[in-house]
Amino acid sequence: MTFTALATPTLLLEKEKLMANIDRMQASANRLGVRLRPHSKTMKSARAAEALMASGARGITVSTLKEAGYFLEHGIKDITYAVGMVPTKLPEAASLMAAGADLKIMTDSVEVAGVIAAEANQSGIGYKLLVEIDCGDNRGGLQPESEELLQIVKLIENSTARFQGILTHAGHSYGVNNISEIEKIAAQERDAVVRAATRLREAGYAVDTVSLGSTPTALYAKDLSGITELRAGVYTVFDMDQQARGVCQTDEIAMSVLSSVIGHNKAAGKILLDAGGLALSKDRSADKFRPEVGYGQICNEGGEVMPGLYVTSVSQEHGHVRIRDVNDYDLFPVGSRLRILPIHACMTAAAYDHFNIIENGVLAGKWDRVNGW
Amino acid sequence: MTFTALATPTLLLEKEKLMANIDRMQASANRLGVRLRPHSKTMKSARAAEALMASGARGITVSTLKEAGYFLEHGIKDITYAVGMVPTKLPEAASLMAAGADLKIMTDSVEVAGVIAAEANQSGIGYKLLVEIDCGDNRGGLQPESEELLQIVKLIENSTARFQGILTHAGHSYGVNNISEIEKIAAQERDAVVRAATRLREAGYAVDTVSLGSTPTALYAKDLSGITELRAGVYTVFDMDQQARGVCQTDEIAMSVLSSVIGHNKAAGKILLDAGGLALSKDRSADKFRPEVGYGQICNEGGEVMPGLYVTSVSQEHGHVRIRDVNDYDLFPVGSRLRILPIHACMTAAAYDHFNIIENGVLAGKWDRVNGW
């Protein structure tokens, strides 16, 4: 398998692996009896979203309002923007709703909820609000027992805006590397948001959406009673970070960076690539469990994993590969090409405006992506 | 100073600081008696290149052929592509030359030089070749005493291609944090490339270009006898990595990311921003000397540094700021804005397609940038 038509560095996507990963997660959602609302933060691609919808997904999650606009242009209306709303972004949200988006926005701030309620009353716009719950990740979100949770919902319900439900994300599921720990965190994630829903219902509020998810917990949760929807994103392509945590196998990773060998520094024992920090990202998420993987796992151009060969360091446009022995120079002469399995697919993909699709072992067109804000 | 017209996260560039940095480096080149060929890898902006040329720079350095095409479209013809050439990229280089670029390409590989010589003979294209020398950075380049250096130049001189000269980069100058160490590395950088030039001249070859540079060595070299040109890039805007090494002061950093506060996680003692790994990059170059800086130094919206307040961790779209004390919540309420001085300006800027220019304290338009390959 060679890709001489492509200039390097560039992004490859193996369609068969993507489809298998999509089906694996949809089967998990079906098994758990919840709706799947994939997070588009990894793929940011309308064609990928089409494949997700065809497999059974309903609606999408986005990480930027620009993504929301892109997907709306491609006919996807049911969109949850799962990053905290701020008042200055409300006009953009209103524009998306006016253009037909069924947009859900999110906050964990009483002050922001107050502004949303006031803006809704003034404009008549029925903003749909989710409240973020912290299930132990310590990123965004209110504690399930917090007083502010009730304050926010009261503010919204007394306005033209609508309270849609609650949402949490167990980002700390990325901090462990065995399935039994992931199962525990999945239960914690569920308990936090179910507890918050129960408190709100006891206070007399309807809670339509009870949403959670992360790739590890979504794949390994045992029971999601009380949950209405699952969100996850990186599972579509996986990466070496997920592999290091035991969440996927190396051969399930569907995305790679095609790179050229631009030099052999024999004095330093290195092969140099034209894929560096910009082409791969400087993410080192796999360090906790597999520090040797560095900035990516090397495969040959056909995609076969080269055990023990990694991008050991990067500068802006250079990837440095410490050779295993001098035979590696013959294996990868200057001008030859290889593939790199990324550490964190979401970060790596963001450097590219399209995927080169590989299907049945040959190039099969491009899928565009949206980046930026 | 507020920027309510701008959606966050977005990139700010303070023009007065940029111009002062440009003048500082031009003065250093003038003092050392060498031509300055700025590296456009940081700014990737035609408007910035115009400012550099106006200050005295002659020609530019690029890190991708896409950059070369962009600058050529903007009227800059004298371009050095300072990343190792591979045979598959020769057609793109030939196209640029056909479109009027005075393009210099580079290799350290005898095999690649052989292909360039053969392609030149076949096509009649006078590719101009620089040979890369390793001055101790252990990235690309041949040792000054290497046999391959003479082999490459002989191959090229016996072809339709032309040997332009030699080039090195003391990337290891980023590994120290005091001026006397930088001075030593600057001498090492000079000695390596002057030694290579001497060997080539002794063998009867003309060496037009003897090029070196990195921001630290270009600013602090004491003597560049034998050198014809200086290359550097990040000095245009500087960053916290350069600040951590003592190469610049914090108030010389001309680039920052404008970000909104999207939440307060009081249980976790955090302010959350809408600038995360994608908006800042995951570069941690400052860790060696100032690990506390994390992913960036926080300033208020007006640009005033907030001592002790840093982006302590990031996820894809979230920056986490550990508060100093609870007063920080009042200082930065949800919905307010602040600026982040980046760790590594080249990596951060790559997430954006333009700079928002600040001049005389107010927004003064946009400068576009080119990204990708």
XYZ file of C-alpha atoms in Angstrom:
746
model
C 0.000 0.000 0.000
C 1.672 3.247 -1.138
C 0.286 6.740 -1.361
C 2.587 8.481 -3.813
C -0.175 10.895 -4.829
C -0.150 12.464 -1.354
C 2.202 15.199 -0.160
C 3.479 14.647 3.379
C 2.741 15.143 6.199
C -0.937 14.338 5.748
C -3.745 12.570 7.586
C -5.000 9.075 6.687
C -8.286 7.511 7.775
C -8.944 3.804 7.312
C -12.643 3.562 6.629
C -13.151 -0.093 7.566
C -11.630 0.481 11.015
C -13.681 3.662 11.480
C -16.895 1.812 10.656
C -16.036 -1.057 13.017
C -15.314 1.422 15.837
C -18.575 3.259 15.163
C -20.499 -0.005 15.284
C -18.727 -1.102 18.473
C -19.853 2.040 20.327
C -23.372 1.923 18.903
C -23.633 -1.691 20.113
C -22.516 -0.510 23.567
C -25.197 2.201 23.609
C -27.815 -0.310 22.429
C -26.752 -2.813 25.095
C -27.049 -0.104 27.756
C -30.403 1.075 26.399
C -29.384 4.704 25.855
C -29.318 7.032 22.900
C -25.848 7.789 21.447
C -25.005 11.422 20.765
C -21.417 11.205 19.420
C -18.959 13.956 20.240
C -17.708 15.450 16.991
C -14.623 17.015 18.616
C -12.383 14.276 17.187
C -13.628 13.910 13.619
C -15.177 17.388 13.024
C -16.298 15.921 9.713
C -19.744 15.874 8.107
C -19.000 12.620 6.292
C -18.017 10.971 9.565
C -21.216 12.292 11.147
C -23.234 10.746 8.296
C -21.625 7.380 9.049
C -22.434 7.784 12.759
C -26.075 8.626 12.045
C -26.374 5.686 9.648
C -25.160 3.401 12.440
C -27.864 4.626 14.830
C -26.565 7.796 16.485
C -29.123 10.527 17.191
C -27.863 14.089 17.314
C -24.300 15.205 17.905
C -22.187 16.922 20.530
C -19.852 19.764 19.541
C -16.947 21.465 21.276
C -17.165 24.812 19.441
C -19.977 26.913 17.986
C -18.076 26.907 14.685
C -18.510 23.124 14.598
C -22.223 23.626 15.303
C -22.505 25.951 12.299
C -20.608 23.543 10.066
C -22.813 20.585 10.989
C -25.980 22.651 10.629
C -24.902 23.542 7.077
C -24.606 19.810 6.494
C -28.150 19.153 7.668
C -27.575 18.077 11.275
C -29.890 20.076 13.525
C -29.893 18.291 16.883
C -26.732 19.699 18.463
C -25.438 19.929 22.048
C -22.650 22.461 22.628
C -20.910 20.822 25.598
C -18.530 23.616 26.638
C -19.648 26.246 29.164
C -21.647 29.068 27.559
C -20.680 32.686 28.181
C -22.942 35.694 27.591
C -20.813 37.014 24.691
C -21.476 33.786 22.745
C -25.281 33.977 23.092
C -25.765 35.982 19.863
C -23.954 33.252 17.904
C -26.109 30.605 19.589
C -29.217 32.625 18.727
C -28.124 32.857 15.070
C -27.685 29.094 14.900
C -31.155 28.580 16.395
C -32.632 31.095 13.938
C -31.000 29.120 11.118
C -32.762 25.952 12.283
C -30.487 24.385 14.883
C -32.085 22.548 17.788
C -29.192 23.768 19.918
C -28.630 22.847 23.543
C -26.228 25.073 25.488
C -24.652 24.432 28.863
C -23.457 26.203 32.002
C -22.646 25.553 35.642
C -22.798 29.223 36.619
C -25.723 30.905 38.383
C -24.573 34.251 36.934
C -24.561 32.948 33.357
C -27.927 31.265 33.868
C -29.252 34.632 35.047
C -28.017 36.312 31.871
C -29.480 33.539 29.695
C -32.848 33.875 31.450
C -32.823 37.660 31.051
C -31.764 37.481 27.387
C -34.433 34.860 26.721
C -37.102 37.031 28.320
C -36.004 40.084 26.387
C -35.635 38.392 22.983
C -38.240 35.658 23.303
C -35.622 33.087 22.286
C -36.200 29.705 23.921
C -32.584 28.811 24.690
C -32.396 25.191 25.822
C -30.080 24.855 28.797
C -28.206 21.878 30.165
C -26.531 22.164 33.564
C -23.095 20.614 33.932
C -22.430 18.263 36.850
C -18.959 17.344 38.134
C -18.740 13.575 38.687
C -15.176 13.605 40.037
C -13.232 14.870 37.027
C -12.762 18.273 38.734
C -13.049 20.123 35.415
C -16.383 21.868 34.902
C -19.641 21.247 36.710
C -21.496 21.600 39.957
C -21.551 19.010 42.693
C -24.769 16.932 42.504
C -25.743 18.145 45.994
C -25.031 21.795 45.310
C -27.532 24.541 46.025
C -26.564 26.312 42.772
C -28.020 23.451 40.724
C -31.498 24.234 42.030
C -30.918 27.987 41.714
C -29.979 27.683 38.030
C -32.952 25.508 37.140
C -35.314 27.827 38.989
C -33.919 30.869 37.150
C -34.316 29.154 33.774
C -37.758 27.684 34.441
C -39.021 31.136 35.433
C -37.935 32.525 32.059
C -38.586 32.084 28.355
C -35.552 29.760 28.259
C -36.069 26.044 28.837
C -34.298 23.690 31.189
C -33.293 20.672 29.095
C -31.481 18.501 31.588
C -28.093 17.681 33.045
C -24.794 16.503 31.647
C -21.518 15.158 32.995
C -18.197 13.848 31.630
C -15.893 11.423 33.442
C -12.646 12.755 32.017
C -10.845 11.036 34.873
C -11.590 7.718 33.182
C -8.512 8.572 31.070
C -6.398 8.362 34.235
C -6.614 4.599 34.731
C -5.540 1.615 32.667
C -7.697 -1.313 33.621
C -11.271 -2.197 32.916
C -12.334 -2.694 36.536
C -11.222 0.860 37.404
C -13.077 2.166 34.346
C -16.193 0.292 35.476
C -15.972 1.999 38.886
C -15.650 5.437 37.299
C -18.561 4.671 34.964
C -20.718 3.926 38.004
C -19.537 7.150 39.680
C -20.386 9.100 36.519
C -23.871 7.613 36.416
C -24.502 8.051 40.139
C -23.531 11.734 40.088
C -25.888 12.710 37.317
C -28.727 10.420 38.439
C -28.469 11.936 41.917
C -28.664 15.439 40.450
C -31.697 14.436 38.354
C -33.410 12.947 41.391
C -32.909 16.147 43.417
C -34.332 18.245 40.585
C -37.351 15.964 40.106
C -38.000 16.012 43.847
C -38.011 19.801 43.586
C -40.681 19.530 40.903
C -38.655 20.017 37.735
C -38.846 17.839 34.623
C -35.423 16.530 33.547
C -35.589 15.416 29.906
C -31.909 14.793 29.305
C -29.584 12.924 31.670
C -26.370 12.744 29.676
C -22.918 11.335 30.373
C -19.967 9.847 28.641
C -16.317 9.425 27.772
C -14.940 6.754 25.466
C -13.727 4.466 28.285
C -16.870 4.691 30.419
C -19.186 4.499 27.410
C -17.591 1.231 26.300
C -17.312 -0.397 29.718
C -20.255 0.864 31.784
C -22.221 -2.070 33.176
C -25.511 -0.336 33.906
C -26.821 3.071 32.877
C -30.204 3.039 34.603
C -31.557 6.565 34.788
C -29.424 7.806 31.887
C -30.949 8.987 28.605
C -27.880 9.553 26.426
C -24.240 8.709 25.981
C -21.586 11.038 24.557
C -18.126 9.989 23.331
C -15.853 10.933 20.484
C -12.336 9.562 20.286
C -13.602 5.970 19.925
C -14.299 6.687 16.248
C -10.584 6.430 15.482
C -8.917 5.653 18.847
C -5.244 6.503 19.445
C -2.168 5.405 21.368
C -3.452 7.070 24.533
C -6.532 4.826 24.481
C -4.337 1.857 23.559
C -2.031 2.574 26.513
C -5.090 2.436 28.791
C -6.305 -0.878 27.405
C -9.430 0.679 25.878
C -8.542 -0.396 22.336
C -6.075 -2.565 20.446
C -3.405 -1.005 18.244
C -5.017 -2.452 15.111
C -8.280 -0.637 15.885
C -6.605 2.781 15.498
C -8.124 4.153 12.285
C -6.207 7.421 11.949
C -2.525 7.923 11.141
C -0.152 10.566 9.841
C 1.664 9.765 6.603
C 5.219 11.118 6.810
C 8.426 11.111 4.734
C 11.878 10.237 6.014
C 13.861 13.446 5.417
C 17.201 12.434 6.888
C 19.363 9.937 8.742
C 21.473 11.435 11.506
C 23.762 8.459 11.910
C 26.004 10.255 14.401
C 22.964 10.678 16.660
C 21.329 7.311 15.856
C 18.186 8.915 14.468
C 15.796 8.825 11.552
C 14.258 12.248 10.902
C 10.678 12.685 9.666
C 8.776 15.627 8.196
C 6.081 15.165 10.853
C 6.935 17.105 14.013
C 5.059 18.932 16.747
C 2.694 20.655 14.327
C 1.866 17.506 12.346
C 1.438 15.245 15.394
C 0.719 17.682 18.258
C 2.819 17.806 21.398
C 0.319 15.754 23.378
C 1.983 13.255 25.716
C -1.142 11.693 27.212
C 0.225 8.161 26.881
C 3.177 8.978 29.165
C 1.490 7.722 32.324
C 1.246 4.129 31.137
C 3.448 3.896 28.016
C 6.071 6.672 28.106
C 8.165 4.865 25.499
C 5.556 5.667 22.825
C 6.612 9.323 22.928
C 4.813 11.243 20.175
C 3.549 8.238 18.219
C 3.940 4.629 17.152
C 5.718 4.041 13.828
C 4.161 1.767 11.196
C 5.408 1.122 7.695
C 3.594 2.766 4.774
C 1.236 -0.213 4.562
C 0.187 0.266 8.182
C 2.103 -2.623 9.766
C 3.220 -1.726 13.313
C 7.007 -1.555 13.821
C 7.442 -2.737 17.438
C 9.857 -0.574 19.423
C 9.991 2.233 16.859
C 8.471 5.517 18.053
C 8.628 9.253 17.454
C 10.935 9.859 20.402
C 11.054 13.659 20.205
C 9.743 16.470 18.026
C 10.531 19.992 17.018
C 8.149 22.133 15.008
C 8.508 20.328 11.650
C 10.769 17.410 12.607
C 9.985 14.071 14.162
C 12.983 12.244 15.620
C 12.948 8.439 15.654
C 15.613 6.682 17.724
C 16.642 3.639 15.713
C 16.511 0.167 17.228
C 19.620 -0.829 15.282
C 21.316 0.218 12.055
C 19.016 -2.010 9.993
C 16.309 0.616 10.529
C 18.185 2.904 8.109
C 17.761 0.267 5.385
C 14.149 -0.304 6.352
C 13.396 3.421 6.079
C 15.738 5.088 3.574
C 15.629 8.859 3.095
C 12.640 9.650 0.880
C 10.645 6.600 1.983
C 7.385 6.951 3.837
C 5.848 5.582 6.960
C 2.794 6.117 9.113
C 2.514 7.367 12.675
C -0.303 6.302 15.010
C -1.044 9.447 17.039
C -0.998 9.780 20.820
C -4.185 11.851 20.970
C -6.262 11.738 17.797
C -8.310 14.906 18.575
C -5.158 17.002 18.941
C -3.422 15.537 15.888
C -6.403 15.810 13.540
C -6.760 19.527 14.365
C -3.666 20.291 12.271
C -5.430 19.143 9.072
C -8.401 20.358 7.067
C -9.210 16.936 5.625
C -8.815 13.197 5.976
C -7.477 11.088 3.119
C -9.758 8.066 3.092
C -8.342 4.569 2.607
C -10.905 1.965 1.625
C -10.114 -1.548 0.423
C -6.448 -0.629 0.684
C -6.545 2.254 -1.783
C -7.139 5.980 -1.616
C -10.844 6.745 -1.870
C -11.152 10.529 -1.750
C -11.108 13.142 0.976
C -13.424 14.029 3.832
C -13.292 17.656 4.900
C -13.038 18.760 8.544
C -13.694 22.011 10.399
C -11.112 23.563 12.749
C -10.791 26.712 14.808
C -13.433 28.775 16.560
C -8.415 47.715 26.901
C -11.331 45.405 26.000
C -12.002 43.429 22.857
C -15.710 42.788 22.949
C -15.867 42.570 19.150
C -13.762 39.393 19.187
C -15.073 35.867 19.731
C -12.855 33.761 21.985
C -10.461 32.028 21.878
C -8.548 34.161 19.410
C -5.025 35.387 18.777
C -3.811 38.914 19.616
C -0.669 40.581 18.287
C 0.632 43.813 19.805
C 2.168 45.679 16.922
C 4.434 48.006 18.913
C 6.066 45.040 20.672
C 6.411 43.160 17.386
C 8.143 46.128 15.773
C 10.503 46.554 18.730
C 11.420 42.848 18.608
C 12.000 43.045 14.859
C 14.266 46.044 15.305
C 16.141 44.380 18.164
C 17.082 41.384 15.991
C 17.913 43.536 12.962
C 20.245 45.564 15.188
C 21.890 42.322 16.315
C 22.412 41.232 12.681
C 23.785 44.671 11.814
C 26.135 44.595 14.819
C 27.389 41.160 13.746
C 27.733 42.255 10.120
C 25.481 39.558 8.646
C 22.373 39.539 6.536
C 19.134 38.624 8.361
C 16.881 36.048 6.717
C 14.007 35.730 9.226
C 12.347 32.377 9.738
C 8.665 32.712 8.947
C 7.710 29.528 10.849
C 6.386 31.581 13.764
C 4.438 34.355 12.058
C 3.586 32.710 8.682
C 2.156 36.097 7.783
C 2.789 38.260 4.726
C 2.132 41.454 6.694
C 4.707 40.434 9.286
C 7.174 39.654 6.487
C 6.601 43.148 5.075
C 7.504 44.635 8.464
C 10.631 42.473 8.614
C 11.750 43.544 5.141
C 11.098 47.190 5.967
C 13.382 46.830 8.990
C 16.235 45.472 6.847
C 15.706 41.736 6.448
C 16.671 40.221 3.096
C 14.832 37.087 2.041
C 12.987 34.671 4.264
C 13.258 31.152 5.603
C 10.255 28.831 5.486
C 9.429 25.543 7.184
C 6.967 24.215 4.581
C 6.628 24.515 0.814
C 3.079 25.765 1.382
C 4.584 28.745 3.231
C 6.930 29.275 0.281
C 3.973 29.410 -2.121
C 2.076 31.809 0.146
C 5.001 34.221 0.416
C 5.691 34.012 -3.304
C 2.079 35.025 -3.949
C 2.778 38.021 -1.708
C 5.805 39.056 -3.748
C 8.643 37.552 -1.692
C 10.910 35.600 -4.033
C 14.112 34.956 -2.074
C 13.145 31.896 -0.048
C 15.114 29.198 1.787
C 13.187 26.027 2.608
C 15.105 24.894 5.695
C 13.661 21.403 6.175
C 15.261 18.387 4.485
C 14.122 17.949 0.880
C 12.814 14.595 -0.305
C 12.506 13.524 -3.953
C 8.685 13.472 -3.872
C 8.672 17.212 -3.039
C 10.908 18.209 -5.974
C 7.995 18.778 -8.388
C 6.479 21.293 -5.934
C 9.852 23.026 -5.596
C 10.150 23.116 -9.399
C 6.677 24.689 -9.674
C 7.642 27.395 -7.205
C 10.809 28.130 -9.165
C 8.844 28.217 -12.427
C 6.492 30.733 -10.784
C 9.453 32.996 -9.992
C 10.761 31.853 -6.615
C 14.492 32.064 -5.991
C 14.147 28.921 -3.897
C 16.966 27.304 -1.965
C 16.374 23.695 -0.880
C 18.351 21.644 1.613
C 19.491 18.109 2.365
C 22.091 16.185 4.338
C 21.628 12.971 2.359
C 23.957 11.745 -0.377
C 21.068 9.719 -1.836
C 18.768 12.751 -2.038
C 21.567 14.877 -3.518
C 21.993 12.189 -6.160
C 18.294 12.358 -7.041
C 18.393 16.170 -7.148
C 21.429 16.090 -9.444
C 19.784 13.536 -11.741
C 16.470 15.434 -11.822
C 18.307 18.665 -12.529
C 20.197 17.073 -15.410
C 17.042 15.573 -16.845
C 14.836 18.664 -16.496
C 17.437 21.389 -16.832
C 16.153 22.960 -13.618
C 18.898 24.704 -11.640
C 17.876 23.644 -8.156
C 19.910 25.577 -5.586
C 21.064 23.297 -2.811
C 22.158 24.018 0.726
C 23.766 21.253 2.765
C 22.753 20.959 6.404
C 25.444 20.762 9.083
C 24.896 19.483 12.627
C 26.526 21.858 15.124
C 25.642 19.822 18.201
C 21.853 19.944 18.158
C 21.723 16.287 16.997
C 18.682 16.952 14.792
C 19.467 17.130 11.084
C 22.827 17.689 9.446
C 26.183 16.184 8.697
C 29.210 16.525 10.910
C 31.512 19.294 9.599
C 34.283 16.723 9.098
C 32.107 14.178 7.334
C 33.013 12.619 4.020
C 29.386 12.864 2.847
C 29.615 16.663 2.830
C 32.207 16.554 0.060
C 30.338 13.786 -1.762
C 27.113 15.816 -1.861
C 28.784 18.977 -3.113
C 30.662 17.027 -5.786
C 27.431 15.377 -6.968
C 25.660 18.723 -7.198
C 28.522 20.639 -8.806
C 28.753 17.969 -11.498
C 25.099 18.518 -12.399
C 22.760 21.220 -13.661
C 21.885 21.927 -10.007
C 23.901 24.479 -8.094
C 25.572 24.234 -4.712
C 24.492 27.308 -2.764
C 26.204 26.831 0.561
C 25.761 25.397 4.027
C 23.345 25.896 6.868
C 23.079 24.978 10.537
C 20.733 25.564 13.467
C 21.739 25.498 17.123
C 18.431 24.189 18.458
C 20.268 23.161 21.630
C 20.538 26.858 22.527
C 16.966 26.377 23.835
C 18.328 23.959 26.421
C 20.144 26.502 28.589
C 19.020 29.512 30.576
C 21.928 31.872 30.875
C 23.635 34.183 28.456
C 27.152 32.816 28.913
C 25.974 29.304 27.930
C 24.155 30.774 24.924
C 27.355 32.578 23.931
C 29.259 29.277 24.030
C 26.650 27.548 21.855
C 26.711 30.494 19.427
C 30.461 30.023 19.030
C 29.958 26.276 18.522
C 27.298 26.971 15.878
C 29.624 29.356 14.049
C 32.656 27.092 14.310
C 30.805 24.072 12.900
C 29.610 25.800 9.776
C 32.788 27.826 9.245
C 34.800 24.605 9.510
C 32.553 22.939 6.909
C 32.924 25.966 4.603
C 36.684 25.902 4.985
C 36.865 22.220 4.056
C 34.713 22.805 0.974
C 36.756 25.811 -0.139
C 39.947 23.840 0.369
C 38.444 21.226 -1.924
C 37.914 23.923 -4.525
C 34.214 24.677 -4.136
C 32.712 28.153 -3.865
C 30.489 28.535 -0.782
C 28.173 31.522 -1.232
C 25.954 31.038 1.774
C 27.166 30.220 5.277
C 23.964 30.381 7.312
C 23.163 29.782 10.954
C 20.774 30.858 13.626
C 18.312 30.401 16.429
C 16.731 33.209 18.418
C 19.044 32.845 21.450
C 22.302 32.544 19.485
C 21.291 35.245 16.984
C 20.733 37.714 19.824
C 23.772 36.819 21.913
C 26.492 35.735 19.465
C 29.661 37.778 20.054
C 31.360 37.232 16.727
C 30.072 35.784 13.461
C 33.224 35.988 11.359
C 32.851 33.765 8.324
C 29.046 33.784 8.446
C 26.930 35.369 5.698
C 23.422 35.131 7.122
C 21.417 34.738 10.297
C 18.102 32.905 10.567
C 15.683 33.202 13.513
C 11.938 33.354 13.934
C 10.377 33.241 17.385
C 12.033 36.539 18.396
C 9.339 38.390 16.447
C 6.844 37.713 19.245
C 8.815 35.738 21.877
C 7.025 33.482 24.362
C 7.241 32.097 27.902
C 9.776 29.497 26.798
C 12.159 32.266 25.719
C 11.316 34.203 28.880
C 12.098 31.152 31.036
C 15.549 31.016 29.389
C 16.280 34.679 30.011
C 16.248 35.518 26.285
C 13.429 38.056 26.633
C 11.416 39.872 29.271
C 7.743 39.063 29.813
C 6.715 42.508 28.573
C 8.408 41.861 25.218
C 6.016 38.988 24.428
C 3.892 40.365 21.582
C 1.456 37.487 21.066
C -1.305 36.303 23.371
C -4.509 34.283 23.310
C -7.682 36.113 24.298
C -9.899 33.763 26.288
C -13.198 33.844 28.186
C -13.769 32.543 31.703
C -16.425 29.840 31.200
C -16.726 28.545 34.745
C -15.590 28.557 38.360
C -15.142 25.109 39.854
C -14.994 26.273 43.456
C -14.931 22.729 44.822
C -11.719 22.155 42.841
C -10.256 25.674 43.322
C -10.211 26.400 39.592
C -11.120 28.983 37.021
C -12.008 27.385 33.676
C -11.196 29.036 30.349
C -12.336 28.396 26.780
C -8.679 28.137 25.699
C -7.389 24.583 26.084
C -4.935 22.313 24.319
C -6.126 23.274 20.848
C -6.093 27.028 21.504
C -2.731 27.072 23.326
C -1.005 23.852 22.108
C 0.240 21.212 24.500
C 3.831 22.454 24.314
C 5.595 22.342 27.695
C 8.962 23.733 26.610
C 9.214 26.034 29.617
C 9.105 23.071 32.025
C 12.872 22.757 32.337
C 13.349 26.178 33.911
C 9.853 27.384 34.880
C 7.554 24.364 35.299
C 5.068 26.472 37.251
C 4.124 28.358 34.064
C 2.354 25.239 32.773
C 0.548 26.044 29.531
C 0.758 29.831 29.771
C 1.005 32.965 31.877
C -2.290 34.711 32.684
C -2.684 38.460 32.091
C -5.806 40.528 32.480
C -7.656 41.648 29.357
C -5.515 44.785 29.216
C -2.340 42.716 29.107
C -1.130 43.233 32.692
C 0.668 40.117 33.976
C -1.035 38.371 36.927
C 1.912 36.986 38.919
C 1.398 33.401 40.056
C -1.622 32.783 37.818
C -1.041 30.209 35.076
C -2.904 27.756 32.883
C -2.105 24.795 35.092
C -3.635 22.075 32.925
C -5.581 21.739 29.698
C -8.023 19.467 28.004
C -9.053 19.882 24.370
C -11.184 23.028 24.777
C -10.642 23.828 28.463
C -7.855 25.650 30.230
C -7.700 25.100 33.981
C -6.317 27.880 36.174
C -5.539 27.032 39.790
C -6.573 30.075 41.810
C -4.111 31.795 44.133
C -6.922 32.570 46.573
C -10.679 33.073 46.389
C -10.242 36.720 45.364
C -9.313 35.423 41.909
C -12.965 34.503 41.373
C -13.903 38.167 41.833
C -11.022 39.290 39.644
C -12.136 36.970 36.833
C -15.909 36.390 36.987
C -17.556 33.938 34.586
C -17.929 35.681 31.230
C -14.930 37.979 31.774
C -11.881 37.795 29.563
C -8.172 37.506 30.025
C -5.073 36.944 27.962
C -2.623 34.061 27.985
C 1.043 34.470 27.060
C 1.893 31.240 25.221
C 4.659 28.787 26.099
C 5.746 28.298 22.493
C 4.471 30.955 20.090
C 5.050 28.893 16.899
C 2.915 26.025 18.193
C 0.155 28.269 19.554
C -0.158 30.485 16.475
C -0.629 27.402 14.265
C -4.158 26.967 15.624
C -5.278 30.273 14.083
C -5.653 31.589 10.544
C -5.132 35.228 11.523
C -3.753 37.651 14.087
C -5.929 40.383 15.576
C -3.671 43.415 15.575
C -3.576 45.757 18.550
C -2.040 49.138 17.841
C -2.153 52.135 20.163
C -4.234 50.021 22.523
C -7.090 49.384 20.092
C -7.958 46.753 17.518
C -6.429 47.638 14.163
C -7.508 44.901 11.750
C -6.361 41.383 11.009
C -3.226 39.883 9.483
C -3.736 36.553 7.780
C -1.470 33.526 8.313
C -0.850 30.294 6.431
C -0.973 26.887 8.139
C -0.649 23.272 7.116
C 1.385 21.658 4.381
